[in-house]
Amino acid sequence: MKKLMSIARLIFINLAIFLILLFVVNFLVGVYLKNSNTKSRADLPNYQDNREYARKIFQDYNKVNHLYEPFVGWKTKPYNGETTNIDEKGIRKTIAASQKSDSAKIVRFFGGSTLWGEGADDHNTIPSLFQKLNSDFKVYNHGQLAYNSRQNLDALISLYEEGKKSDIVIFYDGVNDAAFLCPSDVEVPGHRLVPMFRGKLYTSYFSMIKEAIGKIFFDKLILLSKKINPAERDEMYNCLSSPEKAEAIADFMLTNWEIAHDIVTSRGGKFYAILQPAAYVGNPRVDHLDLGPVLGENFRQVYKLFYQKIKEKQYPWVYDLSASFNGNEHIFIDFCHVSPNGNQIIAKEINAVLE
């Protein structure tokens, strides 16, 4: 009996040491991964004229939180910062040129984080810059982080159900449909957080314990494995290896645009759909960025189909602005988000579309 107790104690001590070492290694790998990505986007050449203010922009961005929202999945919580302000409805502030009359035309922008304005302050989002060009309009920024075209459609429907007026509706899409529907664990129709929602809803205690153990001992090691193993990275996306999925994504976005167009125009409004730029398409300057090649290959496959279907449909209300950033100017701050100079270009081009 004494010998069994001694063996059990030895096993327990060794197991405890192993778990402690595993926890420490996992923690240190997490620190390494965080430090390897700590180069702030504020340090990019895009912001060389005012890096301190750019840091404030990203500090505010990192403080923005989300809550559940019916149908669309999530929306931003209210927030008041030096560069970023979000009201109680989750709508980012659009800087108005002056107080608008009740008869002013209502213009509503829908899109993901690029439209919302990641990388810019309230004054330099696309809707705010468009508002400055059109002082007789009242402009709203309904952009939300990671929204794709279907979520924009659902958000639009919810607004009409609330009795909100819309004279002009603009969808700014493409990036989130291509990038966040291409992961292998996301189906069409879907959105970026489908795997997370499925993993957390109606889970058993066993699943919760398993997730907690994973976070404590394994999750950073798995991330490191994916970072250094090209084969694992390749398996993250399947639009290139599955042409039918890429086709489904392209049809998904065009159909969402068609439905939005029908809803808006049947209520007396005008609808415009904009295919947005991305660092993976066209000829923008990207030598200052570290872009993932695997995502790029899958992304281009979907955008190629976007171009094809837009050309086939010949809708007069669809505009391809994906080449708007071609040239030698530093505009992109990652594969899709841009500094204020990029938003200014898009605001002017959308203004020209409406004119």
Coordinates of C-alpha atoms in Angstrom, one line a residue:
M1 CA 0.0 0.0 0.0
K2 CA 2.8 2.3 0.9
K3 CA 4.5 1.5 -2.4
L4 CA 1.3 2.3 -4.4
M5 CA 0.9 5.6 -2.6
S6 CA 4.5 6.5 -3.5
I7 CA 3.9 5.6 -7.1
A8 CA 0.7 7.7 -7.2
R9 CA 2.5 10.6 -5.6
L10 CA 5.3 10.4 -8.2
I11 CA 2.7 10.2 -11.0
F12 CA 0.8 13.2 -9.6
I13 CA 4.0 15.3 -9.2
N14 CA 5.2 14.5 -12.7
L15 CA 1.8 15.3 -14.2
A16 CA 1.6 18.6 -12.3
I17 CA 5.1 19.5 -13.5
F18 CA 4.1 18.6 -17.1
L19 CA 0.9 20.7 -16.9
I20 CA 2.8 23.6 -15.4
L21 CA 5.5 23.4 -18.2
L22 CA 2.7 23.2 -20.8
F23 CA 1.0 26.2 -19.4
V24 CA 4.2 28.2 -19.3
V25 CA 5.2 27.2 -22.9
N26 CA 1.7 28.0 -24.1
F27 CA 1.8 31.4 -22.3
L28 CA 5.3 32.2 -23.7
V29 CA 4.2 31.3 -27.2
G30 CA 1.3 33.7 -26.8
V31 CA 3.7 36.5 -25.8
Y32 CA 5.9 35.7 -28.8
L33 CA 2.9 35.7 -31.2
K34 CA 1.6 39.0 -29.8
N35 CA 5.1 40.6 -30.0
S36 CA 5.6 39.4 -33.5
N37 CA 2.4 41.3 -34.5
T38 CA 3.0 44.4 -32.3
K39 CA 4.2 46.6 -35.1
S40 CA 1.4 49.2 -35.0
R41 CA -0.4 50.2 -38.1
A42 CA 0.3 53.7 -36.9
D43 CA 3.9 53.1 -37.8
L44 CA 3.2 52.6 -41.5
P45 CA 4.2 55.3 -43.9
N46 CA 0.5 56.1 -44.4
Y47 CA 0.6 58.0 -41.1
Q48 CA 4.1 59.5 -41.2
D49 CA 2.7 63.1 -40.9
N50 CA 1.0 62.5 -37.6
R51 CA 1.8 59.2 -35.9
E52 CA 0.7 60.2 -32.4
Y53 CA -2.8 61.0 -33.6
A54 CA -2.8 57.7 -35.6
R55 CA -2.0 55.8 -32.4
K56 CA -5.0 57.4 -30.8
I57 CA -7.2 56.2 -33.6
F58 CA -6.0 52.6 -33.1
Q59 CA -6.2 52.9 -29.3
D60 CA -9.9 53.9 -29.7
Y61 CA -10.5 51.1 -32.2
N62 CA -9.1 48.5 -29.8
K63 CA -11.5 49.7 -27.1
V64 CA -14.6 49.2 -29.3
N65 CA -16.8 46.3 -28.1
H66 CA -19.8 44.4 -29.5
L67 CA -23.0 42.9 -28.4
Y68 CA -25.5 40.5 -29.9
E69 CA -27.9 42.0 -32.5
P70 CA -30.9 40.0 -34.0
F71 CA -30.5 38.8 -37.5
V72 CA -27.2 40.4 -38.3
G73 CA -25.3 38.7 -35.4
W74 CA -23.6 41.6 -33.7
K75 CA -23.1 45.4 -33.6
T76 CA -20.9 47.9 -31.8
K77 CA -21.6 49.1 -28.3
P78 CA -21.9 52.8 -27.6
Y79 CA -18.5 54.4 -27.2
N80 CA -17.1 57.9 -26.8
G81 CA -13.4 58.5 -27.5
E82 CA -11.2 61.2 -28.8
T83 CA -11.2 59.9 -32.4
T84 CA -14.2 57.5 -32.5
N85 CA -17.8 57.9 -31.3
I86 CA -20.6 55.4 -31.5
D87 CA -24.2 56.2 -30.4
E88 CA -26.7 54.1 -28.4
K89 CA -27.9 52.5 -31.6
G90 CA -24.4 51.2 -32.5
I91 CA -24.0 53.8 -35.3
R92 CA -20.7 55.5 -35.8
K93 CA -20.8 59.3 -35.8
T94 CA -20.9 61.0 -39.2
I95 CA -19.5 64.6 -39.1
A96 CA -22.2 66.8 -40.6
A97 CA -21.2 70.1 -42.3
S98 CA -24.2 71.9 -40.7
Q99 CA -27.5 71.3 -39.1
K100 CA -29.8 69.6 -41.6
S101 CA -33.4 70.5 -42.2
D102 CA -36.2 67.9 -41.9
S103 CA -36.5 67.9 -45.7
A104 CA -32.8 66.9 -46.3
K105 CA -32.4 63.7 -48.3
I106 CA -31.4 60.7 -46.3
V107 CA -28.3 58.8 -47.5
R108 CA -27.4 55.6 -45.8
F109 CA -24.1 53.7 -46.2
F110 CA -23.8 50.0 -45.4
G111 CA -20.7 48.0 -45.3
G112 CA -18.0 46.3 -43.2
S113 CA -15.1 47.8 -41.2
T114 CA -13.7 49.6 -44.2
L115 CA -16.9 51.6 -44.6
W116 CA -17.2 51.9 -40.8
G117 CA -13.8 53.5 -40.9
E118 CA -11.1 51.3 -39.4
G119 CA -7.9 53.3 -39.6
A120 CA -9.5 56.7 -39.6
D121 CA -11.1 59.1 -37.1
D122 CA -14.8 60.2 -37.3
H123 CA -14.0 63.1 -39.6
N124 CA -12.3 60.8 -42.2
T125 CA -14.7 57.9 -42.7
I126 CA -16.2 57.5 -46.2
P127 CA -19.6 58.7 -45.0
S128 CA -18.2 61.7 -43.2
L129 CA -16.1 62.7 -46.3
F130 CA -19.1 62.2 -48.5
Q131 CA -21.2 64.3 -46.2
K132 CA -18.6 67.2 -46.6
L133 CA -19.1 67.0 -50.3
N134 CA -22.9 67.1 -50.0
S135 CA -24.0 69.5 -47.3
D136 CA -27.6 69.3 -48.4
F137 CA -27.8 65.5 -47.5
K138 CA -28.1 63.9 -44.1
V139 CA -25.7 60.9 -44.2
Y140 CA -25.6 57.9 -41.9
N141 CA -22.8 55.4 -41.4
H142 CA -24.4 51.9 -40.9
G143 CA -21.1 50.1 -41.4
Q144 CA -20.2 47.4 -38.9
L145 CA -17.1 45.4 -38.3
A146 CA -16.9 42.3 -40.5
Y147 CA -20.4 42.6 -42.0
N148 CA -20.8 41.0 -45.4
S149 CA -23.5 41.8 -48.0
R150 CA -26.2 39.6 -46.4
Q151 CA -25.7 41.3 -43.0
N152 CA -26.0 44.7 -44.7
L153 CA -29.2 43.5 -46.3
D154 CA -30.6 42.3 -43.0
A155 CA -29.6 45.6 -41.4
L156 CA -31.4 47.5 -44.2
I157 CA -34.6 45.4 -43.7
S158 CA -34.5 46.1 -40.0
L159 CA -34.3 49.9 -40.6
Y160 CA -37.4 49.8 -42.9
E161 CA -39.3 47.8 -40.3
E162 CA -38.5 50.6 -37.8
G163 CA -40.0 53.0 -40.3
K164 CA -36.8 54.8 -41.2
K165 CA -36.7 56.8 -44.4
S166 CA -34.0 56.2 -47.0
D167 CA -33.7 58.3 -50.1
I168 CA -30.3 56.9 -51.2
V169 CA -28.8 53.6 -50.0
I170 CA -25.2 52.6 -50.8
F171 CA -23.8 49.1 -50.2
Y172 CA -19.9 49.0 -50.1
D173 CA -19.1 45.3 -50.4
G174 CA -16.7 42.6 -51.6
V175 CA -13.9 42.2 -49.1
N176 CA -15.9 40.5 -46.3
D177 CA -17.8 38.3 -48.7
A178 CA -14.5 37.1 -50.3
A179 CA -12.3 36.9 -47.3
F180 CA -14.6 35.7 -44.6
L181 CA -16.6 33.2 -46.6
C182 CA -13.5 31.5 -48.0
P183 CA -12.4 29.8 -44.7
S184 CA -12.9 26.1 -44.9
D185 CA -15.1 26.0 -41.8
V186 CA -17.6 28.7 -43.1
E187 CA -20.5 27.7 -45.4
V188 CA -22.5 29.9 -47.9
P189 CA -24.7 31.6 -46.8
G190 CA -22.8 32.5 -43.7
H191 CA -20.6 35.1 -42.0
R192 CA -17.3 35.4 -40.2
L193 CA -18.4 34.2 -36.8
V194 CA -20.5 31.2 -37.7
P195 CA -17.9 28.7 -36.3
M196 CA -17.6 30.6 -33.1
F197 CA -21.4 30.9 -32.6
R198 CA -21.9 27.2 -33.3
G199 CA -19.1 26.3 -30.9
K200 CA -20.6 28.4 -28.0
L201 CA -24.4 28.0 -28.4
Y202 CA -26.1 25.1 -26.5
T203 CA -22.7 23.6 -25.4
S204 CA -22.4 21.0 -22.7
Y205 CA -20.4 21.4 -19.6
F206 CA -17.9 19.0 -21.1
S207 CA -17.5 21.3 -24.1
M208 CA -17.0 24.3 -21.8
I209 CA -14.3 22.5 -19.8
K210 CA -12.7 21.3 -23.0
E211 CA -12.6 25.0 -24.3
A212 CA -11.2 26.2 -21.0
I213 CA -8.4 23.5 -21.0
G214 CA -7.6 24.4 -24.6
K215 CA -7.2 28.1 -23.8
I216 CA -5.0 27.4 -20.8
F217 CA -2.7 24.7 -22.3
F218 CA -3.0 24.5 -26.1
D219 CA -4.5 27.3 -28.1
K220 CA -1.3 29.4 -28.6
L221 CA 0.7 26.3 -29.6
I222 CA -1.9 25.5 -32.2
L223 CA -1.7 29.0 -33.6
L224 CA 2.1 28.8 -33.8
S225 CA 1.8 25.4 -35.6
K226 CA -0.5 27.0 -38.2
K227 CA 1.9 30.0 -38.6
I228 CA 4.9 27.9 -39.3
N229 CA 3.2 25.0 -41.3
P230 CA 2.3 26.1 -44.8
A231 CA 0.2 23.0 -45.3
E232 CA -2.1 23.9 -42.4
R233 CA -2.4 27.5 -43.7
D234 CA -3.5 26.2 -47.1
E235 CA -6.3 24.2 -45.5
M236 CA -7.7 27.3 -43.9
Y237 CA -9.3 28.5 -47.2
N238 CA -11.0 26.4 -49.8
C239 CA -12.3 28.9 -52.5
L240 CA -9.3 28.0 -54.8
S241 CA -9.7 24.3 -54.3
S242 CA -13.5 24.4 -54.5
P243 CA -14.6 26.4 -57.5
E244 CA -18.3 25.7 -56.7
K245 CA -17.9 27.5 -53.3
A246 CA -16.3 30.5 -55.0
E247 CA -19.2 30.6 -57.5
A248 CA -21.7 30.4 -54.6
I249 CA -20.0 33.3 -52.8
A250 CA -20.2 35.5 -56.0
D251 CA -23.8 34.6 -56.5
F252 CA -24.5 35.2 -52.8
M253 CA -23.3 38.8 -53.0
L254 CA -25.0 39.7 -56.3
T255 CA -28.3 38.2 -55.1
N256 CA -28.1 40.2 -51.9
W257 CA -27.5 43.4 -54.0
E258 CA -30.4 42.5 -56.2
I259 CA -32.8 42.1 -53.2
A260 CA -31.6 45.3 -51.6
H261 CA -32.1 47.1 -54.9
D262 CA -35.6 45.8 -55.2
I263 CA -36.5 46.8 -51.6
V264 CA -35.1 50.3 -51.8
T265 CA -36.5 51.2 -55.3
S266 CA -39.9 49.8 -54.5
R267 CA -40.0 52.3 -51.6
G268 CA -39.1 55.2 -53.8
G269 CA -35.4 55.3 -53.0
K270 CA -32.2 54.9 -55.1
F271 CA -29.8 52.1 -54.6
Y272 CA -26.1 51.8 -55.5
A273 CA -23.8 48.8 -55.0
I274 CA -20.0 49.4 -54.9
L275 CA -17.4 46.7 -55.4
Q276 CA -14.7 47.9 -53.0
P277 CA -10.9 47.8 -53.5
A278 CA -8.6 45.4 -51.8
A279 CA -4.8 45.0 -51.6
Y280 CA -5.0 41.7 -53.4
V281 CA -6.5 43.0 -56.6
G282 CA -5.6 45.7 -59.1
N283 CA -2.2 47.4 -58.8
P284 CA -2.1 49.3 -55.5
R285 CA 1.1 49.9 -53.6
V286 CA 1.6 47.1 -51.1
D287 CA 5.4 47.0 -50.6
H288 CA 5.0 48.3 -47.0
L289 CA 2.7 45.4 -46.1
D290 CA 3.1 41.7 -45.1
L291 CA 0.2 40.1 -46.9
G292 CA -0.8 36.5 -46.6
P293 CA -0.4 34.8 -50.0
V294 CA -2.8 31.9 -49.4
L295 CA -5.7 34.3 -48.5
G296 CA -4.7 36.3 -51.5
E297 CA -5.0 33.4 -54.0
N298 CA -8.4 32.5 -52.6
F299 CA -9.5 36.1 -52.5
R300 CA -8.6 36.8 -56.1
Q301 CA -10.5 33.7 -57.2
V302 CA -13.7 35.1 -55.8
Y303 CA -13.1 38.7 -57.1
K304 CA -12.5 37.2 -60.5
L305 CA -16.0 35.9 -60.4
F306 CA -17.3 39.2 -59.1
Y307 CA -15.9 40.9 -62.1
Q308 CA -17.4 38.3 -64.4
K309 CA -20.9 38.4 -63.0
I310 CA -21.0 42.2 -62.8
K311 CA -20.0 42.4 -66.5
E312 CA -22.7 39.8 -67.3
K313 CA -25.5 41.5 -65.3
Q314 CA -24.7 45.1 -66.7
Y315 CA -26.8 46.6 -63.9
P316 CA -26.6 50.5 -64.1
W317 CA -26.6 50.7 -60.3
V318 CA -23.5 48.6 -59.8
Y319 CA -20.1 50.2 -59.8
D320 CA -16.7 48.6 -59.7
L321 CA -14.3 50.8 -57.7
S322 CA -11.8 47.9 -57.0
A323 CA -9.1 49.7 -59.0
S324 CA -9.4 53.0 -57.3
F325 CA -6.2 52.7 -55.4
N326 CA -3.9 51.7 -58.3
G327 CA -0.8 53.8 -58.2
N328 CA 2.2 54.6 -56.0
E329 CA 0.5 56.2 -53.0
H330 CA 0.5 54.4 -49.6
I331 CA -3.2 53.7 -49.0
F332 CA -3.7 50.2 -47.6
I333 CA -2.8 49.5 -44.0
D334 CA -3.6 45.8 -44.3
F335 CA -5.2 43.6 -47.0
C336 CA -8.4 45.8 -47.0
H337 CA -8.4 48.7 -44.5
V338 CA -7.0 52.1 -45.6
S339 CA -5.8 55.3 -44.2
P340 CA -7.9 58.5 -44.6
N341 CA -6.4 59.3 -48.0
G342 CA -8.0 56.2 -49.4
N343 CA -11.4 57.1 -47.8
Q344 CA -11.2 60.5 -49.5
I345 CA -10.6 58.9 -52.9
I346 CA -13.7 56.6 -52.5
A347 CA -15.9 59.4 -51.1
K348 CA -15.1 61.5 -54.2
E349 CA -15.7 58.5 -56.6
I350 CA -19.1 57.7 -55.0
N351 CA -20.0 61.4 -55.2
A352 CA -19.2 61.3 -58.9
V353 CA -21.3 58.1 -59.3
L354 CA -24.3 59.9 -57.7
E355 CA -23.8 63.0 -59.8

